[in-house]
Each structure stands twice: as C-alpha cells, then as structure tokens.
Amino acid sequence: MNTLELKRVAEIDYGTPEKDAATMVTLDIDGKTVTVPAGTSVMRASVEAGIPIPKLCATDTLEAFGSCRVCLVEIEGRKGYPASCTTPVEAGMKVRTQTPKLAEIRRGMVELYISDHPLDCLTCAANGDCELQDVAGQVGLREVRYGYDGENHLVAKKDESNPYFAYDPAKCIVCNRCVRACEETQGTFALTIDGRGFASRVAAGQNEDFMDSECVSCGACVQACPTATLTEKTVIMLGQPTRSEITTCAYCGVGCGFKAELQGDKVVRMVPWKDGQANHGHACVKGRFAWGYATHKDRMLKPMIRKQITDPWQEVSWDEAISYAAGEFRRIQQKHGKDAIGGITSSRCTNEETYLVQKLVRAAFGNNNVDTCARVCHSPTGYGLKQTLGESAGTQTFDSVMQADVIMVIGANPAAAHPVFASQMKRRLRQGAKLIVVDPRTTEMVKGAHYEADYHLKLKPGTNVAIISALAHVIVTEGLVDEAFVAGRCDAQSFSDWKAFVSRPENSPEAMEAVTGVPAELMRGAARLYATGGNAAIYYGLGVTEHAQGSTMVMGIANLAMATGNIGRDGVGVNPLRGQNNVQGSCDMGSFPHELPGYRHISDIATRQLFESAWGVTLDAEPGLRIPNMFEAALDGSFLGLYCQGEDIVQSDPNTQHVAEALSKMECIVVQDLFLNETAKYAHVFLPGSSFLEKDGTFTNAERRISRVRKVMPAKGGYSDWEVTQLLANALGYPMNYTHPSEIMDEIARLTPTFHGVSFDKIDRLGSVQWPCNEQAPEGTPIMHVDEFVRGKGRFIITQYIATDEKVTQRYPLILTTGRILSQYNVGAQTRRTENVRWHSEDRLEIHPHDADERGIRDGDWVGIASRSGQTVLRATITENVQPGVVYTTFHFPESGANVITTDNSDWATNCPEYKVTAVQVMPVTQPSEWQKQHQRFTQEQLELARIDG
Ligand code: SF4
Ligand code: SF4
Ligand code: SF4
Ligand code: FES
C-alpha cells in the first residue's frame, strides 16, 4: 500500500471528541441537514456530515482550544466568524463553511504560520504527513507576502535528548496540541507554552531537555503534533510508512491496540489505534517505542542442540532439532515413566500458542505437567475469584473506571506497570473521584499532577489480610453493609459466618494497628469512604497476590466488594491488573496442571470426555506438577525433561540458586525463545521463538478482552511459535495439522463454553471481544456478575490473618519487596534490548535515609543484600518513598540477582511465590557477591559455547 492508500485508510479526525448526550440537535451545514448529540462542536458535526473544515489546533482526541483561527465558519444571525471547533451546535443553526470571505481569512492565517516556518517540505520527515502542509493546500496558499527575512524561529535549537523522538522548535506553530495531550491524554503535565506572543514556544519541565523533565516518553504529544516539530526518530531515519496493520501490544495486561506502520516488513513506527477499546489511541513508552528488540542482533535465529550444558551449541536444521527433542522426551519417558517430562506455557505468547502447549503436554506427553508463569504472579487471583465470585477473572472494562466515585488501589502501581490505564484512572481522579492507596511505598499513585490520595494506608509488607479484615470490621460494625445486595445476591450462611468473624475485636483497626503499622483512624476513614462514597472500584496487582496469603487477600477483596454491593455494574468491581500481555489468556487456555481450558477441573469426567473425544486420547485425571513441584521432582531425579516456551524461569522464579540446581539435574530442557536467556544457559535444545510481529493470534488483556495479534513480517527463525509446537507434537507421534491460528481458536471455541462465540472473524468485525462470549452473550460480556454471580450466590470466605513465616530478625532486620518501573518490563528480555535502558541502566536498591544512615550507606554506594536464600550486590538509592525497615528493588537485569535473595515461601493455595516479603540485611560492600561472580563466569562460558561475543 502506498502513502496515499495508507492515508485513505487512516482514521478520520473529527476535530473534537465525541459527545454522549440524550438530546439530539439538528442543524444545517452548507445546505445539508445534520443531527448530532447536544454539545457536539460545529466542526465535528460538519466532519460527520462529510464536510471537512481546515483546522490546526483541533484534533478529536483533545478538548477544543480555539487558538489557530483556521476553522472559522459563518453562522446565520451571528456576528463575525466563530471558530467551529469551540462552537457547540444549536437546533436550527445555519452554518456556512465555504465562502470567499472565509477562504480569504483562512489563507491569511495560514500565511502567517508559513512565514515563520522552514520551507523544507521536500526534505522534512513529515512530508506527506503534515497537517500544516495539508491545510496550506486546502486554503490555496500560493505565496507569502511578508517574505521570510523578518524575525523568526528558524534557527531555534533542536532537543534530541529523548531516545525515541526529537523536538524541533523551528517547526512549532504553537497550537498547544502537545501540551493538551500531555495533560488530558497522558496526565503528566510535563509541557507548557513558555513565553508570550512571538516568543512563545513549547517547553518541557522547567524549560529543560525532554530527558531531564518529568516527561515519561508516552509519545502522546508526538502523535498530537500536526507538524514535524515532535517526530519519532524512526520516521526521521526511515521516512514515512507505506502500509499499516492493526495489532496488539506485547507488553502489559492493558492490551493496547496499535497500528503497526511499516515500509515492506520494516516497522517504521507503532501508533496507538484510536479504535483500540482498551486504550482509545493512547500508549506508553514500551508499546509505542520499545519494539526494537524484535530485530535486535541478539535474536537467536537458528535451532541448536547439545548433549550436555557444558558442550558447545551446535546449529542444526529445524528437522534435526525437533526430532532430537522428541527423541529425548520419549527416551526419558521410556526410562523414567510418562510423568518425567512437562511443559511451561508463556503469558507472552498468544492464546493459540498457549493452548497448543498445554494440549501437547496433555495429549502427546500424556500427563498434566503443564504450568505457566502466571503461577508466579496471578494464580491467587484465579483461585480467589473463582472461590468467591465463581469466575477467575476481573469483573469490569477499563472504561468502567470513568464511572467510579471511589478508587481503591491495592498493591499496584499502574503508573509504572499499566501506564495507559493509569492515565485513564488519573483522568477520573482529576474529575474528582476519591482515592485510597494501600501500598508500603509512596508510589506515583499516591500523589501526582492534580490528584492526591485521600487515604494512603502505608502498611508493613505482608499485612494485607490484616488490613482487609480491619476494613471489613468497620463496614460490618458501623452498619455500612449493603444489606439488600447481600440478601439478594449472596450466600446467607457464608455471609453470616464472615460477618461474625470480621466483627471480632481482634479484627478491629485498633487491634490491627500494631500488625499493619497503619493508624486505626486511617483504616476507619478508608473503610467508610469505600462503603459510602458511591461507586467504589478496587484495582489490585502483584502486591496482593505475591504473598503467603495471596489467595486469602484476593478473597478478602471480593468479600469487601460483595458486602458493599460494589459489583455487577459500571464503576465498581474487582479488577486484577494483569502483569504480562497474556496472563489472563494463558490461564484461560488451560495452562494450570489441574485445569482444562475455561477453568474446568481435570478430574471432572464430562469435561475430560469432551477433550478426550476431540483430541483422540485418554487424559490423565490427576493434576500434574506445578512449576515449584517440577523443580523438586528434578532434584529428586524423577523429572528430567522440560519444554519451556517464552518464559525465563531462572531469572523470574524465586530462589535462583535452587532453580538453577534443579535445571542442572535435568536431561533435556527445550527452550523456545527470542534470546539465549538465563534458562537457555541450562538448555539442551534451543528453538528460535517469534516476536508478536511475526505471528497471527490473539491476546487476552486484564479486562478479558480478546484482541488480534497480526503477522506483519515473516518469522525470522522460519516458524511462528505455534508452528514449532505443532512440529514437536507431530514428531512425538501426536498429529497436529492446523494451517492457521484461527483454526486453533475455532477448536478452543468448540470446547470452551465461555468462548463458544469467539472467532477471528468476530474479533475482526468487532475490534475485540470480552469473554464470556457465547450464545448468551454473542458480542461478549463487558461487566460480569450483573444479575447473579457466575457461581450463583456470591460466597464470603473467612480471611484469617496469619503472619508470614518470613520474619525479620536481628540477622535479617529489613523487609525486601520487589516491583516494576515504567521503562522496564519484567525480566527485561525485551526492554533491556531497547533504548529504555537509558532511563534505568541497572537495578537499584531503594532504602530509607534512616536505614541508610544506620549502616553508613550513601546514595549510589554498592550494598550487599543478604537473605536466608542468598546474597547479591546492588547500588543504593536513598529515598523516603520506602518506609524505614523496608527496601525495594526491581529484577530487570540478570546480573542483579534479585531472585537470588527471594525465598521459597509461597501462597498457601497456589504456590505463588512470596516475592513481596523477604527478610534481608543490607550492608556496604566493595565487590560483587559470590553468586554474581559465579554468574558472570557461567554467562561467559555459555556465550562462548554458543559462539556469541560477550
Ligand atoms: S511524551 Fe508524553 S509525558 Fe512526555 S511530554 Fe509528551 S505527552 Fe508528556
Ligand atoms: S510542538 Fe507541535 S503540537 Fe506542540 S505546539 Fe508545536 S506544533 Fe503544536
Ligand atoms: S500500557 Fe501496556 S499494553 Fe499499553 S502500550 Fe504500554 S505496555 Fe503496551
Ligand atoms: S482548529 Fe479551531 S481554532 Fe484551531
């Protein structure tokens, strides 16, 4: 497709946002009768009627500003020439958009802009994609009477500090779109118009470089800019794209829709899709800019095998690699039994790929030894919500937050981990919604531009359940229960047991104050606000799940929502913020050892029979091994083969040394990945993985929204991931013959009641669809549990607080908690291979000034962190964002070894690791830890064995 064709399929810009009003208004525009919702601008009404009006400062993603005066119209009975973007429609209005006078005024306005604009259109990066150029054409500008010699901005200095976009003030027309995008869309307020009149120019922060300002590099300003003033560096380098494809971001659980804009199969830029139902045209630094990893030189593109991990890797053909892996798996099974091998699915892969891996394990391996990385993040969500509400998924759409009056954020920092949703949440907060934050750290969610938490419950890590019981105590004992909701919708016996439990004095905020460290009055205030403040919605993250009582806390959250009637409609609900792009999907697809797709227990005879007849095999009725059990079995010598797709368990799972020891005992580890990751260093077969740009399929985001992933370039290693699993199944003698992932989704839909209505065709037609999507809900289900809970009556479950075994002692007096920051994505396999490392080039340990002082630690010093599991060394950042007694780090860089320190403790119900609570000691040191030295040696050896320069 050429640029012109691309433009034809480009979304129409209606100039001002759509209005949602009960009253419709009819008016006349250039003789055409137009009917639009009240409050719509004349500009939008006109564009909707197919009558474009020239514009520069207006765009339909931002509120009208009315500064450029290019969009003037004539309105019968009104004096002058009102701006169509700021004039709302009125019934009976007669508007004229094209008159000789208007043409003259518009031409005059554009002439002024052009007189202070470089005339380098032919060599400008925006040539063909510049609204100023377009408008000059539309108004018929042929000459500039003022000449170009007067005072101008043509030599203004460029700011190229941001790795992804450049700012060239010479081209700025001061339309303010970037400033408004940063405020309205992103909510960062990093930009202003500095100076007055002629001197006015866009400035970042306190007139700093973009990189030094509070800019978070979301790119909303770049997208909003109508000229080449703010431009992606890839566009400057490569030129304008010539074709585009709609796809879905492969980073976090927001699941933003994107238009991948390309030249041939080279990505030029990723533009958030305006019709994306999760993101409405917004994106963050990761999805919009950090896609360079897909073509990074570290990509491993050839299959490789080796007998032992001390042998050099041998590049082989796909046939050889697959038949070697299949042969090894069968050899191990013949010698050690069919349960001696298993597989791990990836929450970064598509639904179809995940489904195939679990099918391979159950049907071709003949056991249920399949687990997923969700084990280490949201498995308690699956368990806790299933027990209480009846479905293992969040209850709302993201858009629902715009109806919330009270927002409670627990153990989550969406500004860093789910940035596009955070922008939407912040918009609602700026509109006046109340905010409760439950977090041991003072994150950006506690206070930001034009919002501040009404309550910040800065609890001690590991005491979530104590907090939730205390909140429930207030609600029950102060008569704040929604009795009608509970009576109509919930199980009476479980409610009365729960009510009696939480009413006990030991669950009162006063009693829990000593446990949580949170003043009782704050807990009381937060509980009252949640229960009485109108629509109240809870959003939570891994700060809830990654605890010894993760599942208990999820159930406590559901209890609270049910008790206050905050479930089953817009603006309320229980919303787990899923970490990776397809965590929801990988769980839905039957990745857990005890569940077939759709969360149906493997022991259920009818479900098993359904899959047995579809797959032509007999299924094992016993649940298989979870990931931690696989490690234990490996150490016992009874688990020797593993197929690991798109998951780096050595870096991401807790107690690294334990994981590494277990993997060292295994005889055939098959790693399928983009890069030679930490796990691949223990592997015997390496199968090249494919990035999200190289395959078709679907991802399911945190709202249960299934969106398409579309192949925009051939798989660099030769096969998309689903094809590789299929090759392996066939080599094992279990036939799989899909010709396209849509056929896999058709099979999923046939076998899974909540997916009965899902198909690629339907997703293509609707843009995306939220499951359940079936006969009862043919176009999907935005809000769950509307009239009744999926399990019938909502079930309250008693949430007894039990302190974790991970206790602080004199030897380990601090608590380490871990998390993610904006520029980073999990173990960093992708983001470490992008310019995102410019923001944070290493993992740091955050420590409170008091604890640092006590230990003689200065900002930037190397510090040793020791736990009962191991030791590592990081540099310290001294900050009051953490409370005394708590330290914090990220786990983005393998050499940091954050998970060398984390322990084997885990959630009682699901084995989700207790990453958020590790007792540690921190001391100044001068050299790396023993583990780090050993890791460095091992990495060097492995790179040499793969003949890769270190
Ligand atoms: S990139 Fe985003 S945060 Fe930075 S200035 Fe632009 S809109 Fe604001
Ligand atoms: S940088 Fe672009 S969007 Fe911002 S004021 Fe200048 S021309 Fe307008
Ligand atoms: S918010 Fe998440 S899904 Fe959206 S662009 Fe950023 S990383 Fe991608
Ligand atoms: S587009 Fe209306 S004043 Fe600029």
mmCIF file of C-alpha atoms in Angstrom, residues 274-567:
data_model
loop_
_atom_site.group_PDB
_atom_site.id
_atom_site.type_symbol
_atom_site.label_atom_id
_atom_site.label_comp_id
_atom_site.label_asym_id
_atom_site.label_seq_id
_atom_site.Cartn_x
_atom_site.Cartn_y
_atom_site.Cartn_z
ATOM 1 C CA LYS A 274 -7.799 5.168 18.057
ATOM 2 C CA ASP A 275 -10.428 2.438 17.925
ATOM 3 C CA GLY A 276 -8.482 0.224 20.351
ATOM 4 C CA GLN A 277 -11.095 -0.489 23.012
ATOM 5 C CA ALA A 278 -8.564 -0.839 25.819
ATOM 6 C CA ASN A 279 -6.513 2.260 25.028
ATOM 7 C CA HIS A 280 -8.553 4.619 22.815
ATOM 8 C CA GLY A 281 -5.490 5.797 20.920
ATOM 9 C CA HIS A 282 -3.081 6.168 23.833
ATOM 10 C CA ALA A 283 0.101 4.211 24.588
ATOM 11 C CA CYS A 284 3.135 4.182 26.837
ATOM 12 C CA VAL A 285 6.861 4.245 26.203
ATOM 13 C CA LYS A 286 7.057 0.463 25.998
ATOM 14 C CA GLY A 287 4.372 -0.284 23.438
ATOM 15 C CA ARG A 288 4.868 2.821 21.334
ATOM 16 C CA PHE A 289 8.638 2.930 21.231
ATOM 17 C CA ALA A 290 10.316 -0.140 22.745
ATOM 18 C CA TRP A 291 9.807 -2.603 19.892
ATOM 19 C CA GLY A 292 13.415 -2.615 18.636
ATOM 20 C CA TYR A 293 14.110 -5.870 20.498
ATOM 21 C CA ALA A 294 12.219 -7.701 17.758
ATOM 22 C CA THR A 295 15.072 -7.108 15.336
ATOM 23 C CA HIS A 296 17.893 -6.928 17.878
ATOM 24 C CA LYS A 297 21.204 -8.573 16.945
ATOM 25 C CA ASP A 298 20.895 -10.880 19.984
ATOM 26 C CA ARG A 299 17.927 -12.697 18.402
ATOM 27 C CA MET A 300 18.750 -16.384 18.058
ATOM 28 C CA LEU A 301 17.504 -17.445 14.658
ATOM 29 C CA LYS A 302 18.897 -20.957 14.250
ATOM 30 C CA PRO A 303 17.826 -24.098 16.124
ATOM 31 C CA MET A 304 20.622 -25.538 18.255
ATOM 32 C CA ILE A 305 21.236 -28.721 20.229
ATOM 33 C CA ARG A 306 23.803 -30.100 22.649
ATOM 34 C CA LYS A 307 24.029 -33.228 24.793
ATOM 35 C CA GLN A 308 25.150 -31.501 27.973
ATOM 36 C CA ILE A 309 25.180 -27.912 29.069
ATOM 37 C CA THR A 310 28.967 -27.945 29.149
ATOM 38 C CA ASP A 311 29.038 -28.801 25.415
ATOM 39 C CA PRO A 312 29.202 -26.189 22.676
ATOM 40 C CA TRP A 313 25.893 -25.483 20.977
ATOM 41 C CA GLN A 314 25.555 -26.990 17.507
ATOM 42 C CA GLU A 315 23.432 -25.214 14.921
ATOM 43 C CA VAL A 316 21.157 -27.749 13.253
ATOM 44 C CA SER A 317 18.170 -27.796 10.908
ATOM 45 C CA TRP A 318 14.674 -27.478 12.320
ATOM 46 C CA ASP A 319 14.053 -31.154 11.493
ATOM 47 C CA GLU A 320 17.093 -32.232 13.414
ATOM 48 C CA ALA A 321 16.342 -30.071 16.435
ATOM 49 C CA ILE A 322 12.721 -31.175 16.628
ATOM 50 C CA SER A 323 13.498 -34.856 16.192
ATOM 51 C CA TYR A 324 16.299 -34.620 18.766
ATOM 52 C CA ALA A 325 13.922 -33.015 21.296
ATOM 53 C CA ALA A 326 11.171 -35.565 20.578
ATOM 54 C CA GLY A 327 13.657 -38.441 20.807
ATOM 55 C CA GLU A 328 14.980 -37.222 24.136
ATOM 56 C CA PHE A 329 11.496 -36.745 25.574
ATOM 57 C CA ARG A 330 10.479 -40.255 24.541
ATOM 58 C CA ARG A 331 13.758 -41.710 25.837
ATOM 59 C CA ILE A 332 13.239 -40.061 29.225
ATOM 60 C CA GLN A 333 9.633 -41.258 29.400
ATOM 61 C CA GLN A 334 10.591 -44.820 28.495
ATOM 62 C CA LYS A 335 13.234 -44.867 31.186
ATOM 63 C CA HIS A 336 11.601 -42.816 33.959
ATOM 64 C CA GLY A 337 7.889 -43.005 33.212
ATOM 65 C CA LYS A 338 5.489 -40.742 31.378
ATOM 66 C CA ASP A 339 5.386 -38.180 34.182
ATOM 67 C CA ALA A 340 9.115 -37.440 33.932
ATOM 68 C CA ILE A 341 8.596 -34.575 31.471
ATOM 69 C CA GLY A 342 6.415 -31.479 31.307
ATOM 70 C CA GLY A 343 5.935 -28.069 29.749
ATOM 71 C CA ILE A 344 5.672 -24.407 30.678
ATOM 72 C CA THR A 345 3.444 -22.061 28.697
ATOM 73 C CA SER A 346 4.114 -18.370 28.344
ATOM 74 C CA SER A 347 1.940 -15.401 29.179
ATOM 75 C CA ARG A 348 3.799 -13.516 26.460
ATOM 76 C CA CYS A 349 2.654 -15.931 23.766
ATOM 77 C CA THR A 350 -0.743 -15.929 22.089
ATOM 78 C CA ASN A 351 -3.809 -17.794 23.311
ATOM 79 C CA GLU A 352 -3.484 -20.185 20.422
ATOM 80 C CA GLU A 353 0.166 -20.948 21.224
ATOM 81 C CA THR A 354 -0.562 -21.442 24.897
ATOM 82 C CA TYR A 355 -3.480 -23.703 24.102
ATOM 83 C CA LEU A 356 -1.252 -25.813 21.866
ATOM 84 C CA VAL A 357 1.467 -26.209 24.504
ATOM 85 C CA GLN A 358 -0.991 -27.460 27.117
ATOM 86 C CA LYS A 359 -2.570 -29.716 24.505
ATOM 87 C CA LEU A 360 0.879 -31.065 23.610
ATOM 88 C CA VAL A 361 1.577 -31.842 27.270
ATOM 89 C CA ARG A 362 -1.787 -33.447 27.971
ATOM 90 C CA ALA A 363 -2.260 -35.260 24.665
ATOM 91 C CA ALA A 364 1.286 -36.003 23.446
ATOM 92 C CA PHE A 365 3.272 -36.181 26.710
ATOM 93 C CA GLY A 366 0.294 -37.982 28.270
ATOM 94 C CA ASN A 367 0.355 -36.170 31.608
ATOM 95 C CA ASN A 368 -0.830 -32.881 33.119
ATOM 96 C CA ASN A 369 2.613 -31.486 33.932
ATOM 97 C CA VAL A 370 1.881 -28.099 32.457
ATOM 98 C CA ASP A 371 2.126 -24.816 34.271
ATOM 99 C CA THR A 372 2.531 -21.183 33.373
ATOM 100 C CA CYS A 373 4.350 -18.106 34.545
ATOM 101 C CA ALA A 374 1.024 -16.933 35.965
ATOM 102 C CA ARG A 375 1.951 -19.324 38.759
ATOM 103 C CA VAL A 376 4.356 -16.659 39.949
ATOM 104 C CA CYS A 377 2.018 -13.678 39.555
ATOM 105 C CA HIS A 378 -1.749 -14.003 39.402
ATOM 106 C CA SER A 379 -2.521 -17.626 40.279
ATOM 107 C CA PRO A 380 -4.101 -16.398 43.576
ATOM 108 C CA THR A 381 -6.440 -14.220 41.514
ATOM 109 C CA GLY A 382 -7.639 -17.263 39.616
ATOM 110 C CA TYR A 383 -8.187 -19.194 42.804
ATOM 111 C CA GLY A 384 -9.601 -16.419 44.983
ATOM 112 C CA LEU A 385 -12.098 -15.024 42.496
ATOM 113 C CA LYS A 386 -13.274 -18.485 41.474
ATOM 114 C CA GLN A 387 -13.974 -19.358 45.117
ATOM 115 C CA THR A 388 -15.917 -16.197 45.895
ATOM 116 C CA LEU A 389 -17.482 -14.977 42.634
ATOM 117 C CA GLY A 390 -17.278 -18.116 40.522
ATOM 118 C CA GLU A 391 -15.012 -16.887 37.719
ATOM 119 C CA SER A 392 -11.236 -16.489 37.614
ATOM 120 C CA ALA A 393 -11.183 -13.058 36.055
ATOM 121 C CA GLY A 394 -11.653 -9.361 36.667
ATOM 122 C CA THR A 395 -15.185 -8.070 36.613
ATOM 123 C CA GLN A 396 -15.016 -4.817 34.587
ATOM 124 C CA THR A 397 -13.880 -2.983 31.492
ATOM 125 C CA PHE A 398 -11.141 -0.388 31.909
ATOM 126 C CA ASP A 399 -13.636 2.275 30.826
ATOM 127 C CA SER A 400 -15.691 1.431 33.897
ATOM 128 C CA VAL A 401 -13.250 3.478 35.987
ATOM 129 C CA MET A 402 -14.765 6.611 34.480
ATOM 130 C CA GLN A 403 -17.949 5.862 36.482
ATOM 131 C CA ALA A 404 -16.113 5.189 39.753
ATOM 132 C CA ASP A 405 -16.532 7.629 42.632
ATOM 133 C CA VAL A 406 -14.024 5.903 44.878
ATOM 134 C CA ILE A 407 -10.972 4.105 43.556
ATOM 135 C CA MET A 408 -9.034 1.792 45.841
ATOM 136 C CA VAL A 409 -5.621 0.738 44.512
ATOM 137 C CA ILE A 410 -4.076 -2.122 46.459
ATOM 138 C CA GLY A 411 -0.536 -3.381 45.910
ATOM 139 C CA ALA A 412 -0.322 -1.945 42.433
ATOM 140 C CA ASN A 413 1.393 0.938 40.728
ATOM 141 C CA PRO A 414 -0.449 1.290 37.443
ATOM 142 C CA ALA A 415 1.519 4.444 36.585
ATOM 143 C CA ALA A 416 4.556 2.192 36.175
ATOM 144 C CA ALA A 417 3.104 -1.170 35.256
ATOM 145 C CA HIS A 418 -0.174 -0.362 33.437
ATOM 146 C CA PRO A 419 0.506 3.167 32.248
ATOM 147 C CA VAL A 420 -2.308 3.646 29.764
ATOM 148 C CA PHE A 421 -4.904 2.521 32.252
ATOM 149 C CA ALA A 422 -3.226 4.740 34.862
ATOM 150 C CA SER A 423 -3.746 7.718 32.558
ATOM 151 C CA GLN A 424 -7.441 6.909 32.379
ATOM 152 C CA MET A 425 -7.627 6.457 36.138
ATOM 153 C CA LYS A 426 -5.847 9.771 36.710
ATOM 154 C CA ARG A 427 -8.318 11.481 34.381
ATOM 155 C CA ARG A 428 -11.121 10.217 36.603
ATOM 156 C CA LEU A 429 -9.238 11.373 39.700
ATOM 157 C CA ARG A 430 -8.839 14.839 38.189
ATOM 158 C CA GLN A 431 -12.597 14.826 37.706
ATOM 159 C CA GLY A 432 -12.936 14.383 41.458
ATOM 160 C CA ALA A 433 -13.091 10.669 42.228
ATOM 161 C CA LYS A 434 -11.712 9.821 45.676
ATOM 162 C CA LEU A 435 -8.603 7.685 46.036
ATOM 163 C CA ILE A 436 -7.457 5.120 48.578
ATOM 164 C CA VAL A 437 -3.993 3.623 48.095
ATOM 165 C CA VAL A 438 -2.863 0.580 50.035
ATOM 166 C CA ASP A 439 0.867 0.240 49.470
ATOM 167 C CA PRO A 440 4.016 0.022 51.599
ATOM 168 C CA ARG A 441 5.685 2.512 49.239
ATOM 169 C CA THR A 442 4.790 6.058 48.291
ATOM 170 C CA THR A 443 4.294 5.483 44.593
ATOM 171 C CA GLU A 444 3.185 7.902 41.900
ATOM 172 C CA MET A 445 -0.375 6.745 42.571
ATOM 173 C CA VAL A 446 -0.307 8.398 45.997
ATOM 174 C CA LYS A 447 0.263 11.911 44.676
ATOM 175 C CA GLY A 448 0.575 13.250 41.172
ATOM 176 C CA ALA A 449 -0.378 16.141 38.944
ATOM 177 C CA HIS A 450 -3.759 17.399 40.204
ATOM 178 C CA TYR A 451 -4.649 14.403 42.352
ATOM 179 C CA GLU A 452 -3.741 13.081 45.765
ATOM 180 C CA ALA A 453 -4.857 10.024 47.684
ATOM 181 C CA ASP A 454 -7.463 10.742 50.333
ATOM 182 C CA TYR A 455 -6.018 7.813 52.258
ATOM 183 C CA HIS A 456 -2.645 6.174 51.888
ATOM 184 C CA LEU A 457 -2.521 3.055 54.028
ATOM 185 C CA LYS A 458 1.246 2.586 54.128
ATOM 186 C CA LEU A 459 1.233 -0.882 55.561
ATOM 187 C CA LYS A 460 4.083 -3.161 56.528
ATOM 188 C CA PRO A 461 4.707 -5.653 53.702
ATOM 189 C CA GLY A 462 2.926 -8.938 54.361
ATOM 190 C CA THR A 463 -0.015 -7.495 56.300
ATOM 191 C CA ASN A 464 -2.587 -7.096 53.512
ATOM 192 C CA VAL A 465 -5.012 -9.553 55.062
ATOM 193 C CA ALA A 466 -4.891 -7.720 58.368
ATOM 194 C CA ILE A 467 -5.859 -4.526 56.517
ATOM 195 C CA ILE A 468 -8.708 -6.104 54.570
ATOM 196 C CA SER A 469 -10.134 -7.676 57.732
ATOM 197 C CA ALA A 470 -9.896 -4.331 59.526
ATOM 198 C CA LEU A 471 -11.691 -2.556 56.677
ATOM 199 C CA ALA A 472 -14.379 -5.235 56.742
ATOM 200 C CA HIS A 473 -14.661 -4.865 60.518
ATOM 201 C CA VAL A 474 -15.511 -1.186 60.151
ATOM 202 C CA ILE A 475 -18.022 -1.832 57.401
ATOM 203 C CA VAL A 476 -19.803 -4.537 59.370
ATOM 204 C CA THR A 477 -19.698 -2.962 62.824
ATOM 205 C CA GLU A 478 -20.650 0.530 61.664
ATOM 206 C CA GLY A 479 -23.698 -0.705 59.732
ATOM 207 C CA LEU A 480 -22.264 0.065 56.280
ATOM 208 C CA VAL A 481 -23.144 -3.277 54.668
ATOM 209 C CA ASP A 482 -25.385 -3.118 51.578
ATOM 210 C CA GLU A 483 -27.952 -5.420 53.183
ATOM 211 C CA ALA A 484 -30.236 -5.585 50.153
ATOM 212 C CA PHE A 485 -27.400 -6.633 47.847
ATOM 213 C CA VAL A 486 -26.131 -9.241 50.266
ATOM 214 C CA ALA A 487 -29.611 -10.627 50.886
ATOM 215 C CA GLY A 488 -30.444 -10.814 47.189
ATOM 216 C CA ARG A 489 -27.142 -11.867 45.707
ATOM 217 C CA CYS A 490 -25.005 -13.659 48.283
ATOM 218 C CA ASP A 491 -24.945 -16.896 50.193
ATOM 219 C CA ALA A 492 -26.558 -16.134 53.569
ATOM 220 C CA GLN A 493 -24.685 -18.650 55.685
ATOM 221 C CA SER A 494 -21.252 -17.675 54.387
ATOM 222 C CA PHE A 495 -22.121 -14.017 54.945
ATOM 223 C CA SER A 496 -23.207 -14.519 58.500
ATOM 224 C CA ASP A 497 -20.079 -16.579 59.298
ATOM 225 C CA TRP A 498 -17.889 -13.908 57.730
ATOM 226 C CA LYS A 499 -19.738 -11.125 59.487
ATOM 227 C CA ALA A 500 -19.247 -12.815 62.847
ATOM 228 C CA PHE A 501 -15.561 -13.321 62.060
ATOM 229 C CA VAL A 502 -14.718 -9.785 60.965
ATOM 230 C CA SER A 503 -16.745 -8.289 63.834
ATOM 231 C CA ARG A 504 -14.406 -9.796 66.381
ATOM 232 C CA PRO A 505 -12.426 -7.193 68.311
ATOM 233 C CA GLU A 506 -9.144 -8.728 67.171
ATOM 234 C CA ASN A 507 -10.013 -7.690 63.611
ATOM 235 C CA SER A 508 -10.669 -4.058 64.502
ATOM 236 C CA PRO A 509 -8.406 -1.351 63.070
ATOM 237 C CA GLU A 510 -7.257 -0.589 66.599
ATOM 238 C CA ALA A 511 -6.161 -4.189 67.157
ATOM 239 C CA MET A 512 -4.586 -4.416 63.693
ATOM 240 C CA GLU A 513 -2.686 -1.151 64.016
ATOM 241 C CA ALA A 514 0.265 -2.874 65.662
ATOM 242 C CA VAL A 515 0.307 -5.520 62.926
ATOM 243 C CA THR A 516 -0.057 -3.271 59.880
ATOM 244 C CA GLY A 517 1.668 -0.149 61.120
ATOM 245 C CA VAL A 518 -1.274 1.880 59.786
ATOM 246 C CA PRO A 519 -3.055 4.230 62.213
ATOM 247 C CA ALA A 520 -6.525 2.880 63.051
ATOM 248 C CA GLU A 521 -8.194 6.170 62.145
ATOM 249 C CA LEU A 522 -6.858 5.943 58.593
ATOM 250 C CA MET A 523 -8.232 2.425 58.228
ATOM 251 C CA ARG A 524 -11.600 3.550 59.591
ATOM 252 C CA GLY A 525 -11.708 6.540 57.262
ATOM 253 C CA ALA A 526 -10.770 4.465 54.227
ATOM 254 C CA ALA A 527 -13.408 1.831 55.040
ATOM 255 C CA ARG A 528 -16.128 4.457 55.427
ATOM 256 C CA LEU A 529 -15.155 6.118 52.187
ATOM 257 C CA TYR A 530 -15.122 2.819 50.279
ATOM 258 C CA ALA A 531 -18.502 1.786 51.662
ATOM 259 C CA THR A 532 -20.334 5.095 51.386
ATOM 260 C CA GLY A 533 -18.620 7.125 48.665
ATOM 261 C CA GLY A 534 -20.797 5.965 45.750
ATOM 262 C CA ASN A 535 -19.476 3.587 43.108
ATOM 263 C CA ALA A 536 -16.325 2.044 44.572
ATOM 264 C CA ALA A 537 -13.877 0.038 42.493
ATOM 265 C CA ILE A 538 -10.863 -1.958 43.619
ATOM 266 C CA TYR A 539 -7.786 -2.321 41.414
ATOM 267 C CA TYR A 540 -5.033 -4.585 42.608
ATOM 268 C CA GLY A 541 -1.747 -6.017 41.482
ATOM 269 C CA LEU A 542 1.065 -8.302 42.479
ATOM 270 C CA GLY A 543 1.341 -6.539 45.818
ATOM 271 C CA VAL A 544 -1.791 -8.518 46.649
ATOM 272 C CA THR A 545 -1.033 -11.862 45.076
ATOM 273 C CA GLU A 546 2.683 -12.449 45.643
ATOM 274 C CA HIS A 547 2.333 -13.214 49.333
ATOM 275 C CA ALA A 548 1.994 -16.246 51.559
ATOM 276 C CA GLN A 549 -1.649 -15.177 51.925
ATOM 277 C CA GLY A 550 -2.126 -14.004 48.326
ATOM 278 C CA SER A 551 -5.262 -16.071 47.721
ATOM 279 C CA THR A 552 -6.690 -15.058 51.106
ATOM 280 C CA MET A 553 -6.266 -11.398 50.226
ATOM 281 C CA VAL A 554 -7.965 -11.827 46.834
ATOM 282 C CA MET A 555 -10.912 -13.416 48.622
ATOM 283 C CA GLY A 556 -10.872 -10.594 51.181
ATOM 284 C CA ILE A 557 -11.151 -8.074 48.358
ATOM 285 C CA ALA A 558 -14.079 -9.945 46.839
ATOM 286 C CA ASN A 559 -15.747 -10.113 50.286
ATOM 287 C CA LEU A 560 -15.455 -6.348 50.653
ATOM 288 C CA ALA A 561 -16.919 -5.677 47.206
ATOM 289 C CA MET A 562 -19.854 -8.022 47.841
ATOM 290 C CA ALA A 563 -20.570 -6.680 51.327
ATOM 291 C CA THR A 564 -20.852 -3.142 49.977
ATOM 292 C CA GLY A 565 -22.728 -4.076 46.796
ATOM 293 C CA ASN A 566 -19.856 -2.845 44.663
ATOM 294 C CA ILE A 567 -20.074 -5.464 41.986
#
